[in-house]
Coordinates of C-alpha atoms in Angstrom, one line a residue:
Chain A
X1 CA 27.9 -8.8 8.7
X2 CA 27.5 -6.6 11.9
X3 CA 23.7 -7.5 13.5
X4 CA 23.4 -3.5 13.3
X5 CA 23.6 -3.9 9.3
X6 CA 21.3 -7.0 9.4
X7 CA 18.4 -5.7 11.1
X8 CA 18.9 -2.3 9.1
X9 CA 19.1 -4.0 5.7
X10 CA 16.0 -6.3 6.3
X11 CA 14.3 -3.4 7.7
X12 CA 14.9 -1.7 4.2
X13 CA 13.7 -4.8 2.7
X14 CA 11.0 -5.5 4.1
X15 CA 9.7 -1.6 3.2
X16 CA 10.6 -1.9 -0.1
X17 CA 8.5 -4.9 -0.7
X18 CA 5.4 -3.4 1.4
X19 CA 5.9 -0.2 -1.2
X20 CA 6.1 -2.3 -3.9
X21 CA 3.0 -5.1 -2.9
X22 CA 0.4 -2.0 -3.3
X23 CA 0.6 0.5 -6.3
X24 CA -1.6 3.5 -5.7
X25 CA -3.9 5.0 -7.8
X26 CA -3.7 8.4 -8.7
X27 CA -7.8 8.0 -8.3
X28 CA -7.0 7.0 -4.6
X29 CA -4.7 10.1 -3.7
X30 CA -7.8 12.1 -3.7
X31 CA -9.2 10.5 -0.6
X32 CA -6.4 11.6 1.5
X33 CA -8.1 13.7 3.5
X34 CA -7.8 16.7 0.8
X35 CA -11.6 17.7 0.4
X36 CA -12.3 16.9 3.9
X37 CA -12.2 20.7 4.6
X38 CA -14.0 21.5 1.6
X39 CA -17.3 22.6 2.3
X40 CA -18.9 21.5 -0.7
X41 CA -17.6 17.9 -0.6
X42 CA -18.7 14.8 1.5
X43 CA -16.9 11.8 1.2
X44 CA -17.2 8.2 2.9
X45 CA -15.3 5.5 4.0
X46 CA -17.0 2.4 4.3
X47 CA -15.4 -1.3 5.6
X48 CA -15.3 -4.6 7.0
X49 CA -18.9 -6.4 7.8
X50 CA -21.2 -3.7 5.7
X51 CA -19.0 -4.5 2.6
X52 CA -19.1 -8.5 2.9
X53 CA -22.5 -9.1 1.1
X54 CA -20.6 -7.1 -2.3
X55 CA -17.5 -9.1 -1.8
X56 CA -15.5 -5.6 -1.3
X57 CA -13.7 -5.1 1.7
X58 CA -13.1 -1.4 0.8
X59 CA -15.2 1.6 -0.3
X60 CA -14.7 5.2 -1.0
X61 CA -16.9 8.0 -2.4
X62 CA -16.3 11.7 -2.9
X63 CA -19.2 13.7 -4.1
X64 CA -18.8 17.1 -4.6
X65 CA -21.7 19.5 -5.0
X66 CA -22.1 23.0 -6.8
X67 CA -18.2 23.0 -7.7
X68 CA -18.0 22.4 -11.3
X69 CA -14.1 23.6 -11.4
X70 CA -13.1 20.7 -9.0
X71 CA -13.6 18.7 -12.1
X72 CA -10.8 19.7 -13.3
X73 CA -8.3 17.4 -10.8
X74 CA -10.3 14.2 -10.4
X75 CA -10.4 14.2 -14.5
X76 CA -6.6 14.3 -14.8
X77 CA -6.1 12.1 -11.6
X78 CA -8.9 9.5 -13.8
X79 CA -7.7 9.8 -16.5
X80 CA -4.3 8.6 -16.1
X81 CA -5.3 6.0 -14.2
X82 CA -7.7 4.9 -17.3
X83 CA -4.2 4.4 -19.6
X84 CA -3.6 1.5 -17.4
X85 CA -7.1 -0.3 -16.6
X86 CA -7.6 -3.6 -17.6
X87 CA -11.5 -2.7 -18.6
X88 CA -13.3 0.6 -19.3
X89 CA -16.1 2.3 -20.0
X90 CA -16.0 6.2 -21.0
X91 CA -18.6 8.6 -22.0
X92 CA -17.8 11.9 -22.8
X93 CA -19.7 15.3 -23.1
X94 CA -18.1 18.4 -24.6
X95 CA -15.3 16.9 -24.7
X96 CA -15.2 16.4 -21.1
X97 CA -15.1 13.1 -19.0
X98 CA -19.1 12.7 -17.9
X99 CA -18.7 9.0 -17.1
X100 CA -16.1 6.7 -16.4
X101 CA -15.8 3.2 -14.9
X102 CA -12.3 1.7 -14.7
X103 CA -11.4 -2.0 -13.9
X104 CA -8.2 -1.5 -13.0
X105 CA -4.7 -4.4 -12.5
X106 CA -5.8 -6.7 -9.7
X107 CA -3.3 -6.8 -6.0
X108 CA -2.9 -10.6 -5.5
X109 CA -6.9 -11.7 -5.5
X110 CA -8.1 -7.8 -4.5
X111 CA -9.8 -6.4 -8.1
X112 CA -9.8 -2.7 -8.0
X113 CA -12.5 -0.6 -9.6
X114 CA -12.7 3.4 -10.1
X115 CA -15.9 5.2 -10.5
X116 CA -16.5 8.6 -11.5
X117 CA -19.2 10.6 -12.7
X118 CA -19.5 14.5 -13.6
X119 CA -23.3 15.4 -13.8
X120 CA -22.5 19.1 -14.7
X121 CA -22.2 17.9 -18.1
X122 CA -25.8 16.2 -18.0
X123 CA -27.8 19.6 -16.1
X124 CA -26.2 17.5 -12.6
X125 CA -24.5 19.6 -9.8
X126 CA -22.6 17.1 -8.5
X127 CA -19.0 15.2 -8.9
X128 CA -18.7 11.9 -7.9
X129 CA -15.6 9.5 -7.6
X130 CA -15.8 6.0 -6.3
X131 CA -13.4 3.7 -5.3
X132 CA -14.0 0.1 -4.3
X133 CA -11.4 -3.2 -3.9
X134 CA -12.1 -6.8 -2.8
X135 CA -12.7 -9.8 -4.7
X136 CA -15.9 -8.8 -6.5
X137 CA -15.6 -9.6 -10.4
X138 CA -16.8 -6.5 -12.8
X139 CA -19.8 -8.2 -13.2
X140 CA -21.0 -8.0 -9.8
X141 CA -19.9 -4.7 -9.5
X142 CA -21.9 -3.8 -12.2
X143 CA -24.6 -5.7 -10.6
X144 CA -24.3 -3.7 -7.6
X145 CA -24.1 -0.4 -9.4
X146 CA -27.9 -1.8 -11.1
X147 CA -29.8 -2.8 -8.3
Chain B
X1 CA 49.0 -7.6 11.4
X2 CA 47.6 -5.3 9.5
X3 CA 44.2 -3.4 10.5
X4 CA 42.1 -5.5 8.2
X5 CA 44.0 -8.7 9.3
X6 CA 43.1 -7.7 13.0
X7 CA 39.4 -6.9 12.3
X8 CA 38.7 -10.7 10.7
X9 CA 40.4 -12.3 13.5
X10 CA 38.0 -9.8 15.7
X11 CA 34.9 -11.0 13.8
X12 CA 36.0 -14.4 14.2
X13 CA 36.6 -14.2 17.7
X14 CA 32.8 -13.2 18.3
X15 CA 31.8 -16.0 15.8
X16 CA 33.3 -18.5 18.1
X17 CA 36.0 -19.6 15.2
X18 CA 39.1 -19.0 16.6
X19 CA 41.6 -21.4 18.0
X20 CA 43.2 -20.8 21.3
X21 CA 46.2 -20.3 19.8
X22 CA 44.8 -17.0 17.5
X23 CA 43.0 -15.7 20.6
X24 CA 46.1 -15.8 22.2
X25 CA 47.5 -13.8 19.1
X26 CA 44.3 -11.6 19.5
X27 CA 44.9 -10.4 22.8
X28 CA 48.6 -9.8 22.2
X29 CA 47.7 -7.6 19.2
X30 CA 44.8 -5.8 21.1
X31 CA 47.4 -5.3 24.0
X32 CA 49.8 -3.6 21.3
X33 CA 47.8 -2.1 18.6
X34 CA 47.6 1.7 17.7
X35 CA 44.3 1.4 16.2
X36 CA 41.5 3.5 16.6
X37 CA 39.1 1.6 15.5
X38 CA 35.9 1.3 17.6
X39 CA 35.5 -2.4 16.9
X40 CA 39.2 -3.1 18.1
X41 CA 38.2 -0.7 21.5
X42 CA 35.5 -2.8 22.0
X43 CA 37.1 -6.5 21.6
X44 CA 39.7 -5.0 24.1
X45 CA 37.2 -4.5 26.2
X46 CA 35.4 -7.8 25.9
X47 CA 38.9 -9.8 26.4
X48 CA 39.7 -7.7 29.1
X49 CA 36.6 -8.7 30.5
X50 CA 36.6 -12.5 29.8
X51 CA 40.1 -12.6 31.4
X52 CA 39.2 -11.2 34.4
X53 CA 36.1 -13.5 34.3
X54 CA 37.3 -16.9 33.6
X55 CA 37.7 -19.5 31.3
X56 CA 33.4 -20.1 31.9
X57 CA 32.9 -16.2 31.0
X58 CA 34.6 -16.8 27.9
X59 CA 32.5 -19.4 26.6
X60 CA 29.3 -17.1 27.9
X61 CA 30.7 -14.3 25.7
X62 CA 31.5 -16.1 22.2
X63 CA 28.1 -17.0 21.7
X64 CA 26.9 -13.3 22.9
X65 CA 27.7 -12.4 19.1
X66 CA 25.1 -14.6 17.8
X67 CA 22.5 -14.0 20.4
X68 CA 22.8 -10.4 18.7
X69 CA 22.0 -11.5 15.2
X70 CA 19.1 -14.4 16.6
X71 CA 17.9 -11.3 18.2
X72 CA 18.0 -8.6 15.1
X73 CA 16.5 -11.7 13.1
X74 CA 13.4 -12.2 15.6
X75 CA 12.8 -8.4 16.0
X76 CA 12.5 -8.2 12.3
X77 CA 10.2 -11.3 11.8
X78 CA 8.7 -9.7 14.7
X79 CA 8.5 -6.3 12.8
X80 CA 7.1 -8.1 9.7
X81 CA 4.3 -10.1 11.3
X82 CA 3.5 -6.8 13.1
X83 CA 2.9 -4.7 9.3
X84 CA 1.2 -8.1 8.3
X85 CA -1.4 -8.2 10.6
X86 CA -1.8 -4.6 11.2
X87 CA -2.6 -4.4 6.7
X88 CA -5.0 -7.6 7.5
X89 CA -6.8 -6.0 10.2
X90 CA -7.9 -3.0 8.4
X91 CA -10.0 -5.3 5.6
X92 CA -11.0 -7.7 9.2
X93 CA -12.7 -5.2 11.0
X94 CA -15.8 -2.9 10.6
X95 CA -15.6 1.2 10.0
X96 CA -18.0 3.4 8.8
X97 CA -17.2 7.2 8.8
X98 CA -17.7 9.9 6.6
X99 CA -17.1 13.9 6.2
X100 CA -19.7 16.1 5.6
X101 CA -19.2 19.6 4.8
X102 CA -15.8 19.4 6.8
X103 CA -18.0 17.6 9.7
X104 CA -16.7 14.2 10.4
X105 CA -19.6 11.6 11.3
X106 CA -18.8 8.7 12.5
X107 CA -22.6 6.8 12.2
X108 CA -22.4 4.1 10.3
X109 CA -25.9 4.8 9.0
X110 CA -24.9 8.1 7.5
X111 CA -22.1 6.5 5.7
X112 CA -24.0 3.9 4.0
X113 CA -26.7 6.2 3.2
X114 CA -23.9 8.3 1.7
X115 CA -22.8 5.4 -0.2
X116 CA -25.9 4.1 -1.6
X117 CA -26.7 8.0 -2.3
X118 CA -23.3 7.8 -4.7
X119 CA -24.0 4.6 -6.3
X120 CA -27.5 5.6 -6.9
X121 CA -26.1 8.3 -8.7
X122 CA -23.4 6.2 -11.1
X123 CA -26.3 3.8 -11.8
X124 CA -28.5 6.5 -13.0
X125 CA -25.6 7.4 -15.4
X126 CA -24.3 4.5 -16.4
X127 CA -28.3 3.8 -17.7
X128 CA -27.7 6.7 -19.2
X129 CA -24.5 5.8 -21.4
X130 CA -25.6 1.9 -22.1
X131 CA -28.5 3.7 -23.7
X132 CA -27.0 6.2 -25.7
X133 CA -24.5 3.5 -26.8
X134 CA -27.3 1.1 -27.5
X135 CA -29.2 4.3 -29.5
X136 CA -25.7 4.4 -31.5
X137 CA -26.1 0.8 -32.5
X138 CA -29.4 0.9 -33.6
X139 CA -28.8 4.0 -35.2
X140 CA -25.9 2.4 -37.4
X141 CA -28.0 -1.2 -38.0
X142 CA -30.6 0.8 -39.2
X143 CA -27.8 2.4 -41.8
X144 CA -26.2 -0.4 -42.3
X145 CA -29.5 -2.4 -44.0
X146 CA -30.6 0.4 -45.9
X147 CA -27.3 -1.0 -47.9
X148 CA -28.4 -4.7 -48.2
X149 CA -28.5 -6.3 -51.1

């Protein structure tokens, strides 16, 4: 085999396996930068040292204020991720999602956990979506939802 | 010798497998050869080269081949250590930031507010559900003795 061929099929390779070592959430998608110039939304991106006391070494949160219709995406994108959690917990109002928390397929020792919460169902005005990975177990996640 | 015949004893040549006697062949084909054949221009070239050069050239050149594929096979361990550390250092290091009505704020401080704002929020509502779920069991125990025998 030519070294041109070599270098290009390992190169392929060693993509495919990087695509194939983290399957994204549709959850996830929405922190891509898409409500960043929405004027309703804030949303945070949190790493490293401030996440080492919750065993996470990733966190993301979207709240979205006095936009009831953005519901609309985050539910589906939720949603579909929910059909392949490992754990769940879903509360619904008028037949809408109000609360969800998702424990979803581990990457290698990294749990991943979706959070997401519509308070316009409740008299609320916000949305909120929440993202977090590491090595946390549910239960301390729940224990750092309840402090 | 067919052009497919010629191409192996090509590739063997820059393997360093030939005997003297099939380079010898080699260069007689090359010399008389009709093909096109970029690979058969450029061995041409090469023993064109190495004749001019010397028996000491020669033995320079037929390891040149695999120099190439040491080299493609470091860039790409190279290449792979490079995505592997790169992916490592994103969990390694500290960031903060956050958006704010399109604003992007870099103070840490904000961002954890923000974040303990947000799970502030999903605590108040998961209270919420664990008690309407535990008001749904109590509801049906309650039921459910009224029927005791």
């Amino acid at each position: 085999m030519k070294p041109q061929r070599f270098f290009v099929l390992m190169l392929a390779l060693l993509l495919a396996l990087s695509a194939m070592a983290s399957s994204p959430l549709r959850s996830t998608r929405l922190f891509d930068g898409h409500y960043r110039s929405n004027p309703n939304a804030s949303e945070t991106i949190v790493t490293g040292k401030s996440l080492k006391q919750y065993d996470l070494d990733i966190y993301q949160g979207l709240t979205i204020t006095d936009a009831p219709a953005e519901a609309d995406v985050i539910e589906k994108c939720v949603s579909y991720d929910s059909r392949t959690a490992v754990d769940r917990e879903v509360s619904y109002r008028d037949g809408r999602l109000y609360y969800v928390f998702l424990a979803m397929p581990p990457e290698g020792n990294r749990n991943r956990y979706v959070f997401y919460l519509n308070q316009h169902l409740a008299g609320g005005n916000k949305i909120i979506l929440i993202y977090m990975s590491g090595k946390a177990d549910s239960d301390k996640i729940k224990s750092i939802i309840k402090k | 010798m067919t052009d497919n015949e010629l191409l192996t004893l090509i590739d063997r040549y820059f393997d360093a497998e030939t005997t003297l006697e099939e380079e010898r062949m080699l260069r007689r084909e090359l010399a008389t050869t009709l093909s096109t054949d970029p690979r058969v221009a450029e061995a041409g070239a090469v023993l064109a080269y190495v004749s001019e050069a010397g028996p000491r050239q020669a033995i320079i050149h037929h390891s040149y081949r695999r120099w190439r594929v040491a080299a493609s096979a470091v860039a790409t361990v190279v290449l792979a250590l490079g995505i592997w550390f790169s992916a490592d250092t994103l969990s390694s290091g500290s960031d903060c930031s956050s958006y704010i009505a399109c604003n992007r704020c870099s103070d840490p401080d904000v961002a954890i507010a923000l974040m303990n704002a947000q799970l502030n929020d999903i605590s108040e509502a998961s209270d919420v559900v664990t008690d309407a779920v535990l008001s749904d069991l109590s509801a049906i125990t309650e039921a459910f003795n009224e029927f005791e025998y």
